[in-house]
Coordinates of C-alpha atoms and ligand atoms in Angstrom, one line a residue:
M1 CA 8.5 69.0 1.9
T2 CA 11.7 70.3 3.1
V3 CA 14.8 68.8 2.1
P4 CA 16.7 67.9 5.1
T5 CA 20.3 69.8 4.9
L6 CA 21.6 69.1 8.6
P7 CA 24.6 67.4 8.6
T8 CA 24.6 63.8 10.5
V9 CA 27.3 62.8 13.2
R10 CA 28.1 59.5 15.2
L11 CA 26.9 60.1 18.6
G12 CA 29.6 58.5 20.9
A13 CA 32.2 56.1 19.2
D14 CA 29.7 53.5 18.0
G15 CA 26.5 55.1 18.4
P16 CA 23.6 56.0 16.1
S17 CA 23.7 58.6 13.4
V18 CA 22.1 61.5 14.4
G19 CA 21.4 65.1 12.5
V20 CA 24.3 67.4 14.2
Q21 CA 21.3 69.3 15.8
G22 CA 18.9 67.9 18.1
L23 CA 15.5 69.4 19.3
G24 CA 15.3 70.2 23.3
C25 CA 11.3 69.3 24.3
M26 CA 11.2 70.5 27.7
G27 CA 9.7 74.1 27.2
M28 CA 7.2 72.1 25.4
S29 CA 5.5 71.0 29.0
E30 CA 7.3 73.8 31.5
F31 CA 9.3 76.1 32.8
Y32 CA 9.5 78.7 30.0
G33 CA 6.1 80.0 30.0
P34 CA 2.5 79.4 28.3
T35 CA 2.6 76.6 25.5
D36 CA 0.6 75.3 22.8
R37 CA 0.3 72.0 22.7
T38 CA -0.9 72.1 18.6
E39 CA 1.9 74.2 18.1
A40 CA 4.6 71.6 20.0
L41 CA 3.2 68.8 18.2
A42 CA 4.0 70.3 14.7
T43 CA 7.2 71.4 16.0
L44 CA 8.6 67.7 16.4
D45 CA 7.1 67.0 13.2
A46 CA 9.0 69.9 11.5
A47 CA 11.7 69.3 13.0
L48 CA 12.6 65.6 11.8
E49 CA 11.4 66.8 8.4
A50 CA 14.4 69.3 8.8
G51 CA 17.0 66.7 9.4
V52 CA 17.0 66.8 13.6
T53 CA 16.7 63.5 14.5
L54 CA 17.9 63.3 18.5
F55 CA 14.7 64.3 20.7
D56 CA 15.5 65.4 24.2
T57 CA 13.3 64.9 27.4
A58 CA 13.5 63.7 30.9
D59 CA 11.0 62.1 33.4
A60 CA 11.1 65.4 35.4
Y61 CA 9.8 67.6 32.5
G62 CA 6.2 68.2 33.1
F63 CA 6.3 65.7 36.1
G64 CA 6.5 63.2 33.1
R65 CA 4.1 65.0 30.9
N66 CA 6.8 65.7 28.7
E67 CA 7.2 62.1 28.0
E68 CA 3.6 61.5 27.3
L69 CA 3.2 64.4 24.8
I70 CA 6.4 63.4 22.9
G71 CA 5.4 59.8 23.2
P72 CA 3.1 59.5 20.1
F73 CA 5.2 61.3 17.9
I74 CA 8.5 59.2 19.0
R75 CA 6.6 56.1 18.7
A76 CA 4.8 56.8 14.7
N77 CA 8.9 57.6 13.5
R78 CA 10.6 54.9 15.9
D79 CA 13.3 53.8 13.2
K80 CA 13.8 57.4 12.2
V81 CA 14.5 59.1 16.0
V82 CA 16.8 59.0 18.8
L83 CA 14.8 58.9 21.7
A84 CA 16.8 60.7 25.0
T85 CA 15.0 60.8 28.3
K86 CA 16.4 61.1 31.7
F87 CA 16.0 60.4 35.4
A88 CA 17.7 61.2 38.7
L89 CA 15.4 64.7 39.2
E90 CA 12.7 63.8 42.3
R91 CA 10.1 66.2 41.9
K92 CA 7.0 66.9 44.0
E93 CA 3.7 68.3 42.2
E94 CA 2.7 70.1 45.2
D95 CA 6.1 71.8 46.0
P96 CA 7.2 72.3 42.2
S97 CA 10.5 74.1 43.4
Y98 CA 11.6 71.3 45.1
R99 CA 14.5 69.2 43.7
G100 CA 15.9 66.3 44.8
I101 CA 18.5 63.6 43.4
R102 CA 18.1 59.6 43.2
N103 CA 21.0 57.4 42.0
D104 CA 19.9 54.5 43.8
P105 CA 19.8 51.7 42.1
A106 CA 16.2 50.7 43.0
Y107 CA 15.0 54.2 41.9
I108 CA 17.1 53.8 38.6
R109 CA 15.2 50.7 37.8
A110 CA 11.6 52.1 38.7
A111 CA 12.4 55.2 36.8
A112 CA 13.1 53.6 33.7
D113 CA 9.9 51.2 33.5
A114 CA 8.0 54.7 34.6
S115 CA 9.6 56.3 31.5
L116 CA 9.0 53.7 29.1
R117 CA 5.5 53.2 29.6
R118 CA 5.1 57.1 29.8
L119 CA 6.7 57.1 26.1
G120 CA 5.0 53.9 25.2
V121 CA 7.8 52.7 23.9
D122 CA 9.9 48.7 24.2
E123 CA 13.3 50.8 24.6
I124 CA 14.9 54.3 25.4
D125 CA 18.0 54.7 22.6
L126 CA 19.9 57.0 25.4
Y127 CA 19.2 57.0 28.7
Y128 CA 20.8 59.5 31.1
M129 CA 21.8 60.3 34.5
H130 CA 20.0 63.8 34.8
R131 CA 22.2 64.8 38.2
R132 CA 24.8 63.1 40.2
D133 CA 24.5 62.2 43.8
P134 CA 28.2 61.6 45.4
A135 CA 26.7 59.9 48.2
V136 CA 26.0 56.8 45.8
P137 CA 28.9 55.0 44.2
L138 CA 29.3 55.5 40.7
A139 CA 29.3 51.3 40.2
E140 CA 26.3 51.3 42.0
S141 CA 24.2 54.0 39.8
V142 CA 26.1 53.5 36.4
G143 CA 26.1 49.5 37.4
A144 CA 22.2 49.5 37.5
M145 CA 22.2 51.7 34.3
A146 CA 24.0 48.6 32.8
E147 CA 21.8 46.1 33.9
L148 CA 18.9 48.3 32.2
V149 CA 21.1 47.9 28.9
R150 CA 21.3 44.1 29.5
A151 CA 17.8 43.5 29.7
G152 CA 17.1 45.4 26.6
K153 CA 15.2 48.4 28.1
V154 CA 18.1 50.8 27.2
R155 CA 20.2 50.8 24.2
R156 CA 22.8 53.5 25.3
L157 CA 24.0 55.4 28.5
G158 CA 24.5 59.2 29.0
L159 CA 25.4 61.0 32.3
S160 CA 24.7 65.0 32.5
E161 CA 26.4 67.1 35.0
V162 CA 29.3 65.4 36.0
T163 CA 33.0 66.4 36.2
G164 CA 35.6 64.6 34.1
A165 CA 37.0 62.5 36.5
E166 CA 33.4 61.4 37.1
L167 CA 32.9 60.8 33.7
R168 CA 36.3 58.7 33.2
E169 CA 35.3 56.7 36.0
A170 CA 32.0 56.1 34.8
H171 CA 33.0 54.9 31.5
A172 CA 35.4 52.4 32.7
I173 CA 32.1 50.7 34.4
H174 CA 30.2 50.9 31.3
P175 CA 30.8 52.7 27.6
I176 CA 29.0 56.1 27.8
A177 CA 27.6 57.4 24.8
A178 CA 26.8 60.6 25.7
L179 CA 27.5 63.6 28.1
Q180 CA 24.7 66.3 28.5
S181 CA 25.7 69.6 30.2
E182 CA 25.3 73.3 30.0
W183 CA 27.7 75.2 27.2
S184 CA 27.2 78.2 25.3
V185 CA 28.9 81.4 24.5
F186 CA 27.7 82.2 28.2
A187 CA 28.6 79.3 29.9
R188 CA 31.7 77.5 29.4
D189 CA 32.9 75.5 33.0
V190 CA 32.7 72.2 31.2
E191 CA 35.6 73.2 29.1
R192 CA 37.6 72.7 32.2
T193 CA 37.5 69.1 33.0
A194 CA 34.1 67.6 31.3
V195 CA 34.9 68.3 27.8
P196 CA 38.8 67.3 27.6
A197 CA 37.7 63.7 29.2
A198 CA 34.7 63.4 26.6
A199 CA 37.2 64.1 23.7
E200 CA 39.6 61.6 25.1
L201 CA 37.0 59.0 25.4
G202 CA 35.3 59.5 22.3
V203 CA 31.9 60.5 24.3
A204 CA 29.8 62.6 22.5
F205 CA 28.9 66.2 23.9
V206 CA 25.4 67.3 23.7
P207 CA 25.5 71.2 25.0
Y208 CA 21.9 71.8 26.7
S209 CA 20.8 75.4 26.9
P210 CA 22.8 76.5 23.4
L211 CA 21.2 79.8 23.5
G212 CA 21.7 80.5 27.2
R213 CA 17.6 79.7 27.9
G214 CA 17.0 82.4 25.1
F215 CA 19.1 84.9 26.4
L216 CA 21.5 84.9 23.9
T217 CA 19.0 85.2 21.2
G218 CA 18.2 88.7 22.9
A219 CA 14.3 87.3 23.1
F220 CA 14.2 88.9 26.6
Q221 CA 16.8 91.2 28.8
A222 CA 15.4 90.8 32.4
A223 CA 13.5 88.4 34.3
E224 CA 10.4 90.7 34.7
Q225 CA 9.6 90.4 31.0
L226 CA 8.6 86.6 31.6
A227 CA 5.7 84.7 32.7
A228 CA 5.5 85.0 36.6
D229 CA 5.8 81.2 36.9
D230 CA 9.0 81.3 34.3
V231 CA 12.2 79.4 35.9
R232 CA 14.3 81.8 34.5
R233 CA 13.2 84.4 36.9
T234 CA 15.1 82.3 39.8
Q235 CA 18.1 81.9 38.0
P236 CA 21.1 84.6 39.2
R237 CA 22.0 85.4 35.4
F238 CA 18.3 86.9 34.7
T239 CA 17.7 89.0 37.6
G240 CA 18.4 92.1 39.2
P241 CA 21.8 93.8 38.2
N242 CA 23.3 90.8 36.6
A243 CA 20.5 90.7 33.8
A244 CA 21.4 94.4 32.9
A245 CA 25.0 93.5 33.0
N246 CA 24.9 90.5 31.0
A247 CA 22.3 91.8 28.4
E248 CA 25.5 94.4 27.6
L249 CA 27.3 91.2 26.9
L250 CA 25.5 90.4 24.0
A251 CA 27.0 93.5 21.9
P252 CA 29.6 91.4 20.0
L253 CA 27.0 89.1 19.1
R254 CA 24.8 91.6 17.8
E255 CA 27.7 92.9 15.7
I256 CA 28.5 89.7 14.1
A257 CA 24.9 89.1 13.5
T258 CA 24.4 92.2 11.9
D259 CA 27.6 91.9 9.6
R260 CA 26.6 88.6 8.5
G261 CA 23.0 89.4 7.8
V262 CA 22.4 86.4 10.4
T263 CA 19.8 86.4 14.1
L264 CA 21.9 86.3 17.6
A265 CA 20.7 82.7 18.1
Q266 CA 22.5 81.6 14.6
V267 CA 26.0 83.1 15.9
A268 CA 25.4 81.6 19.5
L269 CA 24.6 78.0 17.9
A270 CA 27.4 78.3 15.5
W271 CA 29.8 79.1 18.1
V272 CA 28.7 75.9 20.1
H273 CA 29.7 73.9 16.8
Q274 CA 33.0 75.5 16.1
R275 CA 34.2 75.2 19.6
A276 CA 33.7 71.9 19.5
E277 CA 36.4 71.8 16.7
V278 CA 39.0 73.3 19.3
H279 CA 38.1 70.4 21.6
G280 CA 38.3 67.5 18.9
L281 CA 35.2 66.1 19.8
T282 CA 31.5 65.5 18.6
V283 CA 28.9 67.7 19.8
V284 CA 25.1 67.8 19.1
P285 CA 23.4 70.7 21.0
I286 CA 19.8 70.5 21.5
P287 CA 18.4 74.0 21.6
G288 CA 14.8 74.3 22.8
T289 CA 12.3 75.4 21.0
R290 CA 8.1 74.9 21.1
K291 CA 7.6 76.9 17.6
R292 CA 8.1 75.6 14.0
S293 CA 9.4 79.1 13.2
R294 CA 12.4 78.8 14.7
L295 CA 13.8 75.5 12.7
A296 CA 15.1 76.6 9.7
E297 CA 16.9 79.4 11.8
N298 CA 18.2 77.2 14.3
T299 CA 19.1 73.9 12.1
A300 CA 20.9 76.5 9.3
A301 CA 23.3 77.8 12.4
A302 CA 24.8 74.1 12.0
T303 CA 26.7 74.9 8.5
L304 CA 27.2 78.5 9.3
R305 CA 30.9 79.2 9.8
L306 CA 32.2 82.0 12.1
T307 CA 35.8 83.8 10.9
A308 CA 38.6 83.4 13.5
G309 CA 38.2 87.1 14.4
E310 CA 34.9 86.7 15.1
L311 CA 35.3 83.5 17.3
A312 CA 38.1 86.0 19.1
R313 CA 35.5 88.7 19.9
L314 CA 33.2 85.9 21.4
E315 CA 36.4 84.6 23.6
P316 CA 36.2 86.7 26.5
V317 CA 32.3 86.9 27.1
A318 CA 31.6 83.7 29.1
G319 CA 34.4 84.9 31.8
E320 CA 32.8 88.7 32.1
V321 CA 29.1 87.0 32.6
A322 CA 27.8 87.9 36.0
G323 CA 25.9 85.4 38.4
D324 CA 26.0 81.6 38.5
R325 CA 23.7 79.5 35.9
Y326 CA 21.8 77.9 38.6
P327 CA 20.7 79.4 42.2
D328 CA 22.5 76.2 43.9
M329 CA 25.5 75.1 41.9
R330 CA 26.0 71.8 44.0
F331 CA 23.5 70.4 41.5
T332 CA 26.3 71.0 38.9
Q333 CA 29.7 69.5 37.9
V334 CA 31.1 72.8 39.2
G335 CA 30.1 71.8 43.0
R336 CA 32.4 68.8 42.7
E337 CA 35.4 70.2 40.7
Ligands
LIG401 N1 20.3 68.0 31.3 C1 20.2 69.3 32.0 O1 20.3 69.7 33.2 C2 19.1 69.9 31.1 C3 18.8 71.6 31.9 C4 18.2 72.4 31.0 C5 17.7 72.0 29.6 N2 18.5 70.7 29.2 C6 17.4 70.3 27.7 O2 18.1 70.9 26.9 C7 17.2 71.7 26.1 C8 17.6 72.8 25.7 O3 18.3 73.9 26.8 P1 16.9 75.1 27.2 O4 15.4 75.2 26.7 O5 16.8 75.4 28.6 O6 17.8 76.6 26.4 P2 17.7 77.0 24.9 O7 18.0 75.9 24.2 O8 19.0 77.5 25.2 O9 17.1 78.3 24.8 C9 15.7 77.8 25.0 C10 14.6 79.0 24.6 O10 15.3 79.9 23.5 C11 14.1 80.1 22.8 N3 14.5 79.9 21.3 C12 14.6 78.9 21.0 N4 15.1 79.1 19.5 C13 15.2 80.5 19.3 C14 15.4 81.6 18.4 N5 15.7 81.0 17.1 N6 15.3 83.1 18.5 C15 14.5 83.2 19.5 N7 14.6 82.4 20.5 C16 14.5 81.1 20.6 C17 12.8 79.2 23.4 O11 11.6 79.9 23.2 P3 10.7 79.0 22.2 O12 10.2 77.9 22.8 O13 9.7 80.2 22.2 O14 11.2 79.1 20.7 C18 13.1 78.8 24.8 O15 12.8 79.9 25.2 C19 16.0 71.6 26.8 O16 14.7 71.8 26.0 C20 16.2 70.3 27.4 O17 15.9 69.1 26.9 C21 18.7 70.1 30.0

């Protein structure tokens, strides 16, 4: 058995102690090509053994099947893991690309009950609003989430892809333990308002897609290399001339990885951990993987220290990235900043 080496941090001001890197479970059910259920389940166990304790899912991943997949693992390790799931993304199985956003209280109550049922647990440790519908006042949506805490169905609240102003407003309604938004060497728009607000409020930041959805690892250079139903085929950064231009931007990551005898993935993850220090906030990145073979590599990055010179070489990269993070940026906090 591997001895856990991952340092721990507190998730939010009075939050639980978690390994400083979590595990994104999304790809185990959908979006990034074919999956192997047996290997995915073995990856959950291996992650826990490596000191990973924050496990991230959502009701939208695999139309609920991701929650069902990880449920038995969560139940078997209930006192050792912190379970995070999300509501708000409405989907239609007959039209997989359809996305609606629902923040109304009746929807939130029903979504929480459905997640609890699929996961087979009595309480969700961290319940995120996956996307904000600006037509619904935060007093209503966060108010409904706070009721779930009072009802004992949810322990702590989180938000995803909100602006700094929205985070402040929500935090005044009920304490927010964590903000989960995209943050990587390639995606730094959160540093404008969301990260400073989280630092000011003592809200932990959970960077999603810290490996740029795998692109930062060098595993693929263009959408055409991916499975026909891989969602990255629809993302502007990975298609057409953008993909070729963005692949060139990996040069400093590659050079640092070679100099230091580490992998590109490790450079990318170390960058997120260290960038948080600049902003003075706690981060718990949740790299996603379906494979045991990635775990030692990814967790080791939490203690890799990049030098000031290496960080300086990575500093301009995000500003040069071609293409948006999503086909429709109205679904992100950027669309409301
Ligand atoms: N709140 C939101 O809106 C939102 C949006 C997206 C994602 N998320 C959450 O964040 C988690 C992580 O984001 P993500 O999965 O989109 O992107 P990511 O963590 O940046 O990258 C995941 C991709 O990288 C590959 N990978 C992982 N470790 C690797 C390594 N060491 N070397 C080479 N390739 C490696 C994975 O493939 P293998 O599986 O083959 O290892 C997968 O294709 C998700 O699982 C999900 O829980 C949240």
